[in-house]
XYZ file of C-alpha atoms in Angstrom:
482
model
C 22.145 257.153 21.102
C 21.672 253.408 21.283
C 18.349 251.762 20.690
C 16.798 249.877 23.589
C 17.146 246.106 23.523
C 14.457 243.452 23.876
C 15.178 242.754 27.585
C 15.060 246.493 28.330
C 11.682 246.720 26.692
C 10.362 243.884 28.805
C 11.482 245.889 31.849
C 9.198 248.674 30.648
C 6.291 246.277 30.269
C 6.972 244.903 33.743
C 6.962 248.385 35.254
C 3.749 249.185 33.385
C 2.115 246.035 34.780
C 3.331 246.736 38.336
C 1.935 250.287 38.225
C -1.439 248.993 37.101
C -1.580 246.367 39.857
C -0.707 249.042 42.424
C -3.474 251.287 41.116
C -6.022 248.472 41.375
C -5.057 247.854 44.995
C -5.212 251.556 45.903
C -8.615 251.993 44.278
C -9.967 249.156 46.353
C -8.495 250.610 49.512
C -9.276 254.311 48.999
C -12.551 254.773 47.086
C -16.260 254.033 47.351
C -19.330 255.281 45.506
C -21.593 257.946 47.073
C -25.210 257.103 47.900
C -26.595 260.001 45.858
C -25.527 262.210 42.958
C -28.048 264.986 43.584
C -27.257 268.402 44.980
C -29.226 269.751 47.910
C -30.026 273.451 47.914
C -28.051 275.555 50.381
C -28.010 279.237 51.203
C -25.488 279.744 48.393
C -27.345 277.661 45.819
C -30.063 279.095 43.535
C -33.462 277.618 44.450
C -33.933 276.177 40.968
C -31.001 273.811 41.553
C -32.463 271.918 44.486
C -32.091 268.153 44.010
C -30.236 268.782 40.761
C -28.918 265.547 39.233
C -25.717 266.882 37.798
C -24.553 263.575 36.329
C -27.431 263.492 33.855
C -26.804 267.082 32.823
C -23.011 267.041 32.640
C -22.355 263.617 31.124
C -22.831 265.046 27.573
C -20.140 267.618 28.370
C -17.870 264.796 29.424
C -18.442 262.958 26.147
C -17.511 266.087 24.212
C -14.371 266.484 26.297
C -13.437 262.833 25.715
C -13.772 263.232 21.947
C -11.805 266.455 22.059
C -8.989 265.059 24.164
C -8.709 261.503 22.851
C -9.456 262.007 19.161
C -8.765 265.642 18.353
C -5.445 265.986 20.173
C -4.256 262.536 19.041
C -4.930 263.418 15.396
C -3.524 266.858 15.994
C -0.224 265.256 17.053
C -0.195 262.726 14.213
C 0.737 264.909 11.277
C 4.289 263.547 11.022
C 3.792 260.668 8.630
C 6.516 258.474 10.165
C 5.400 259.168 13.737
C 1.612 259.031 13.402
C 1.019 255.582 14.869
C 3.263 256.400 17.812
C 1.392 259.654 18.453
C -2.017 257.979 18.576
C -1.136 254.786 20.435
C 1.001 256.444 23.109
C -1.812 258.971 23.571
C -4.241 256.140 24.303
C -1.937 254.347 26.756
C -1.043 257.608 28.481
C -4.714 258.559 28.767
C -5.609 255.312 30.519
C -2.873 255.711 33.124
C -3.431 259.455 33.581
C -7.143 259.087 34.367
C -6.441 256.438 36.986
C -3.568 258.170 38.745
C -5.243 261.591 38.684
C -8.263 260.206 40.541
C -5.888 258.711 43.111
C -3.874 261.912 43.515
C -6.983 264.105 43.709
C -8.258 261.905 46.538
C -4.824 262.024 48.179
C -4.599 265.829 48.124
C -8.197 266.105 49.316
C -7.269 264.035 52.356
C -4.127 266.132 52.920
C -5.971 269.451 52.755
C -9.069 268.387 54.700
C -7.492 265.936 57.149
C -10.181 263.342 56.340
C -8.459 260.042 55.519
C -11.603 257.948 55.262
C -12.636 256.367 51.950
C -13.313 258.984 49.279
C -16.726 259.199 47.601
C -15.859 258.764 43.928
C -18.355 260.887 42.020
C -18.345 262.067 38.437
C -16.537 265.322 39.227
C -13.350 263.268 39.588
C -13.814 261.835 36.103
C -14.483 265.151 34.375
C -11.522 266.812 36.097
C -9.379 263.831 35.107
C -9.902 264.747 31.466
C -8.734 268.306 32.129
C -5.608 266.810 33.640
C -5.325 264.562 30.590
C -5.562 267.598 28.316
C -2.540 269.089 30.095
C -0.699 265.768 29.769
C -1.496 265.636 26.053
C -0.029 269.116 25.637
C 3.120 267.758 27.285
C 3.129 264.819 24.869
C 2.708 267.111 21.844
C 5.632 269.224 23.094
C 7.883 266.141 23.278
C 6.595 263.784 20.611
C 9.330 262.280 18.476
C 12.033 262.981 21.057
C 11.008 260.911 24.077
C 9.671 257.372 24.189
C 6.531 255.873 25.723
C 8.325 254.810 28.922
C 9.508 258.353 29.561
C 6.068 259.725 28.700
C 4.385 257.301 31.107
C 6.571 258.455 33.999
C 6.179 262.116 33.021
C 2.382 261.733 32.908
C 2.219 260.179 36.388
C 4.290 262.991 37.896
C 2.290 265.612 35.994
C -1.012 264.205 37.311
C 0.399 264.395 40.849
C 1.467 268.021 40.391
C -1.716 268.947 38.515
C -3.924 267.771 41.384
C -1.732 269.625 43.881
C -1.888 272.792 41.783
C -5.699 272.564 41.653
C -6.032 272.440 45.414
C -3.592 275.283 45.980
C -5.095 277.545 43.314
C -8.770 276.901 43.983
C -8.973 275.887 47.633
C -6.256 278.053 49.150
C -5.885 281.024 46.790
C -9.593 280.929 45.779
C -8.918 281.644 42.114
C -11.349 281.160 39.219
C -10.179 279.303 36.117
C -13.138 277.389 34.740
C -11.692 276.610 31.299
C -8.103 276.323 32.485
C -6.053 279.116 30.872
C -3.637 279.008 33.807
C -4.232 275.604 35.413
C -4.497 273.483 32.235
C -3.025 275.060 29.106
C -0.220 277.099 30.665
C 0.537 274.325 33.157
C 0.766 271.602 30.497
C 2.784 273.756 28.102
C 5.360 274.860 30.681
C 5.743 271.331 32.071
C 6.142 269.845 28.592
C 8.576 272.458 27.331
C 10.694 272.110 30.483
C 11.031 268.387 29.791
C 11.764 269.115 26.137
C 14.484 271.581 27.072
C 16.329 268.874 28.996
C 15.728 265.946 26.614
C 16.040 267.511 23.155
C 19.109 266.064 21.343
C 21.672 268.374 19.802
C 20.640 267.424 16.257
C 16.911 267.895 16.887
C 16.747 271.237 15.062
C 18.066 269.708 11.847
C 15.810 266.692 12.168
C 12.823 268.937 12.826
C 13.597 270.918 9.696
C 13.601 267.719 7.664
C 10.734 265.760 9.223
C 8.370 268.065 11.108
C 6.621 269.392 8.029
C 3.153 269.171 6.565
C 4.462 267.336 3.530
C 2.228 264.264 3.621
C -1.353 264.752 2.443
C -2.882 262.061 4.650
C -1.091 263.205 7.821
C -2.012 266.809 7.073
C -5.642 265.806 6.644
C -5.567 264.040 10.031
C -4.167 267.185 11.655
C -6.854 269.300 9.994
C -9.549 266.930 11.274
C -8.028 267.170 14.743
C -8.144 270.972 14.587
C -11.769 270.824 13.400
C -12.740 268.570 16.321
C -10.971 270.939 18.733
C -12.805 273.925 17.282
C -16.213 272.235 17.496
C -15.890 270.839 21.026
C -13.907 273.598 22.757
C -17.059 275.293 24.160
C -17.823 272.097 26.098
C -14.294 272.035 27.498
C -14.536 275.610 28.755
C -18.078 275.232 30.065
C -18.208 271.770 31.563
C -15.571 271.728 34.279
C -16.662 270.606 37.734
C -14.701 271.724 40.774
C -16.861 269.738 43.201
C -16.116 270.835 46.732
C -13.159 272.984 45.729
C -14.762 276.167 44.439
C -17.744 276.514 42.169
C -19.740 273.433 43.008
C -20.766 273.275 39.365
C -20.741 275.729 36.480
C -24.491 276.110 36.849
C -26.987 277.862 34.620
C -25.790 281.332 33.790
C -22.126 280.379 34.157
C -22.290 277.470 31.752
C -24.430 279.456 29.320
C -21.990 282.366 29.362
C -18.890 280.171 29.133
C -20.124 278.222 26.102
C -21.196 281.313 24.147
C -18.078 283.308 24.998
C -15.863 280.415 23.926
C -17.692 280.014 20.632
C -17.421 283.753 19.923
C -13.704 283.734 20.798
C -13.149 280.794 18.449
C -14.880 282.613 15.606
C -12.710 285.659 16.280
C -9.458 283.664 16.220
C -10.537 281.701 13.139
C -11.388 284.732 11.000
C -8.286 286.585 12.176
C -6.068 283.604 11.372
C -7.259 283.440 7.769
C -6.783 287.171 7.296
C -3.292 287.398 8.793
C -2.177 284.090 7.274
C -2.906 285.437 3.803
C -1.375 288.871 4.444
C 1.704 287.730 6.353
C 2.816 285.022 3.943
C 5.109 285.769 1.027
C 3.337 283.282 -1.201
C 1.017 285.510 -3.160
C -1.783 285.692 -0.593
C -1.982 281.922 -0.136
C -2.794 280.455 3.273
C -0.266 278.565 5.397
C -1.472 275.172 6.593
C 0.252 275.506 9.987
C -1.825 278.602 10.700
C -5.114 276.923 9.831
C -4.336 273.885 11.954
C -3.044 275.672 15.034
C -3.919 279.353 15.264
C -7.646 278.976 14.465
C -8.291 277.361 17.861
C -6.144 279.725 19.939
C -9.199 281.776 20.915
C -10.508 278.850 22.968
C -7.276 278.826 24.962
C -7.158 282.555 25.652
C -10.815 282.942 26.702
C -10.806 279.837 28.919
C -9.836 281.544 32.176
C -12.554 284.195 31.916
C -15.231 282.482 29.804
C -17.708 282.314 32.700
C -16.926 285.771 34.064
C -18.636 289.012 33.094
C -17.276 289.186 29.533
C -19.532 290.939 27.046
C -19.980 289.363 23.582
C -17.761 291.931 21.845
C -15.100 291.284 24.477
C -15.095 287.560 23.698
C -14.640 288.212 19.971
C -11.890 290.722 20.768
C -10.065 288.120 22.867
C -10.317 285.682 19.945
C -9.006 288.338 17.562
C -6.010 288.921 19.824
C -5.332 285.184 20.109
C -5.504 284.563 16.359
C -3.324 287.585 15.656
C -0.673 286.571 18.179
C -0.563 282.914 17.137
C -0.437 283.624 13.391
C 2.237 286.305 13.508
C 4.084 284.423 16.225
C 4.810 281.605 13.792
C 6.481 284.170 11.526
C 8.734 285.790 14.121
C 9.066 283.511 17.174
C 9.011 279.984 15.788
C 12.551 279.737 14.400
C 14.360 280.554 17.686
C 12.381 277.878 19.566
C 12.093 275.249 16.818
C 14.600 272.883 18.421
C 12.721 272.445 21.713
C 9.240 273.219 20.378
C 8.873 272.022 16.784
C 5.077 271.749 17.109
C 4.499 275.319 18.281
C 3.115 274.542 21.746
C 4.465 277.909 22.903
C 2.356 279.778 20.378
C -0.781 277.653 20.608
C -1.028 276.982 24.355
C 1.597 278.827 26.407
C 1.245 282.422 25.193
C -2.578 282.387 24.807
C -2.909 280.582 28.149
C -0.636 283.088 29.872
C -2.460 286.068 28.363
C -5.806 284.441 29.166
C -4.823 283.994 32.799
C -3.771 287.620 32.980
C -6.911 289.076 31.378
C -9.087 287.046 33.755
C -7.828 289.391 36.469
C -9.321 292.239 34.419
C -12.647 290.634 33.587
C -13.199 289.584 37.191
C -13.518 293.283 38.006
C -16.857 293.338 36.170
C -18.631 290.726 38.318
C -21.863 292.329 39.534
C -25.312 291.115 40.554
C -26.847 292.856 37.547
C -24.641 291.058 35.017
C -24.855 287.653 36.676
C -28.632 287.620 37.113
C -28.119 286.222 40.626
C -26.493 287.560 43.698
C -22.761 287.241 43.253
C -22.384 284.992 46.302
C -24.884 282.509 44.874
C -22.654 281.811 41.883
C -19.244 282.563 43.411
C -19.641 281.679 47.093
C -15.909 282.064 47.703
C -15.484 285.343 45.823
C -13.174 287.738 47.652
C -13.341 291.501 47.268
C -13.000 292.534 43.623
C -9.445 293.867 43.949
C -8.333 290.874 46.008
C -9.877 288.508 43.466
C -7.868 290.149 40.683
C -4.753 289.437 42.717
C -5.850 285.836 43.153
C -6.137 285.451 39.373
C -2.556 286.634 38.903
C -1.445 284.405 41.778
C -2.875 281.186 40.305
C -1.146 281.981 37.012
C 2.192 282.376 38.777
C 1.660 279.289 40.937
C 0.747 277.167 37.911
C 3.873 278.292 36.067
C 6.088 277.767 39.122
C 4.907 274.247 39.952
C 4.949 273.080 36.324
C 8.354 274.621 35.574
C 10.132 273.186 38.616
C 8.397 269.832 38.227
C 9.147 269.674 34.499
C 12.834 270.470 34.927
C 13.280 267.903 37.709
C 11.439 265.091 35.925
C 13.216 266.010 32.681
C 16.582 265.477 34.344
C 15.435 262.190 35.885
C 14.023 260.943 32.571
C 17.111 261.628 30.502
C 18.912 258.350 31.417
C 15.730 256.293 30.784
C 16.287 255.347 27.158
C 13.856 252.383 26.984
C 11.768 252.724 23.831
C 13.336 256.141 23.269
C 14.084 257.300 19.710
C 17.561 256.850 18.308
C 19.262 259.393 16.086
C 17.879 257.599 13.055
C 14.322 257.394 14.435
C 14.062 260.929 15.809
C 10.565 262.081 14.797
C 10.128 258.694 13.111
C 9.447 256.197 15.908
C 6.841 254.090 14.092
C 9.537 251.898 12.555
C 11.137 251.232 15.940
C 8.009 250.683 18.057
C 5.766 248.595 15.833
C 6.225 245.235 14.160
C 5.824 245.472 10.400
C 4.597 242.451 8.502
C 6.485 243.386 5.346
C 9.885 243.275 7.084
C 11.903 240.280 8.200
C 13.841 240.038 11.470
C 16.670 242.133 9.964
C 14.266 244.871 8.812
C 14.701 243.823 5.175
C 11.685 243.849 2.842
C 10.356 240.338 2.320
C 9.978 239.001 -1.247
C 6.205 238.770 -0.754
C 6.000 242.420 0.215
C 8.096 243.387 -2.798
C 5.714 241.553 -5.092
C 2.537 243.011 -3.526
C 3.784 246.602 -3.567
C 5.758 246.793 -6.812
C 4.756 243.705 -8.780
C 7.175 241.095 -10.086
C 10.726 242.235 -10.757
C 12.052 242.295 -14.293
C 15.000 240.089 -15.146
C 17.356 243.057 -15.104
C 16.051 244.240 -11.727
C 16.249 240.733 -10.269
C 19.833 240.347 -11.448
C 20.836 243.583 -9.762
C 19.510 242.610 -6.322
C 21.218 240.497 -3.723
C 19.191 238.118 -1.568
C 17.478 239.965 1.302
C 18.317 243.446 0.011
C 15.805 246.212 -0.403
C 13.983 246.803 -3.689
C 15.029 250.309 -4.789
C 11.442 250.987 -5.844
C 10.401 250.810 -2.171
C 12.756 253.558 -1.063
C 10.674 256.328 0.535
């Protein structure tokens, strides 16, 4: 696999610039700000929510989601010491583009489904939902990090935002499903899309390279991943409780819904965390010691599994039970399922997002059966104005899971095939899972990637006479070798 040349890389930068100029033009042509951000009471709105300024109340949720998506997932993906800078910087660039194009595509699909092609009122619901789309895109990036380059990821993110917005409208406007936290529409969608791309673009030698490089063998990188997992654990209740569907379905996750979603998510996280520690110690063959992969990944799986039903009529014990199931599945899954899928999924996206998301989407069809006026505290139609009959709603929950998998799988396979020839900024065989050296200029290397004399002196001190005599001009100091 040949490395991309300088002119090829400038093509990437030119495409990046052209996309941004196009987005600026489309924003000017398609969007305007609304005159008011308050909600007027209707027959389906609880009286206490009249003239409710939802921006003031939901902006803190958005800040939590930003921290969770931009910091936690970036650190979470940065545990490979020679790929850490790539993980974080590509995450930032991808986030900026994803937010912009998602807002455009959401407005586009709104016009397609409603037939109203006038300028769209850009309110804060677009922004919050953009970060849910970004979360799915980041799952895709984690599934492919080290094996595709930033140019491929940029194109994959744009297509994913387009499909994500389409999937939202189909699932919530047409099928009338409920998925507040996103078990089906976010986690399963992002995992399937990312793994489909990985299946097409994973090199033949990726399994060997993953065995050598995708390990928690660097203390600093491991600490970053642990911090990322801690941020995810702390902020996941906001992610599952703060989603705004705007005109699509809920209106907002008001009052009882938000309250229930946050508490259920927290309880599920505690269940998965405790279960992970228990099964990690029992399942390992290392004298009862914990496995770092389990602590980093499986402890947060409860937030994924409960997401689709967090705001439904789930009792507290049920939330903890869901977390227990998620932690159990993720921890033992790494023992029995990881090796067969290591080549296309070295980071365990299948076990952290796909399986818990799939199970979470399925169990939402069970929990929806318990929606009653007595449990909600309001009449059902006040909170779920588009609720179908209970049995039909269970079918809708299964349907949105299948639709999310179908759209993401077909889209991921197609874009994966189209991305394969695009090798600009893509890793070579020598930089697989180690793209930092290829993407970033290093001050301690000359134009031929040889260590400069100044860098040798600063890192190792002056050479002895014997060492100096054994080195040719411009060669590497053996003391600097990995």
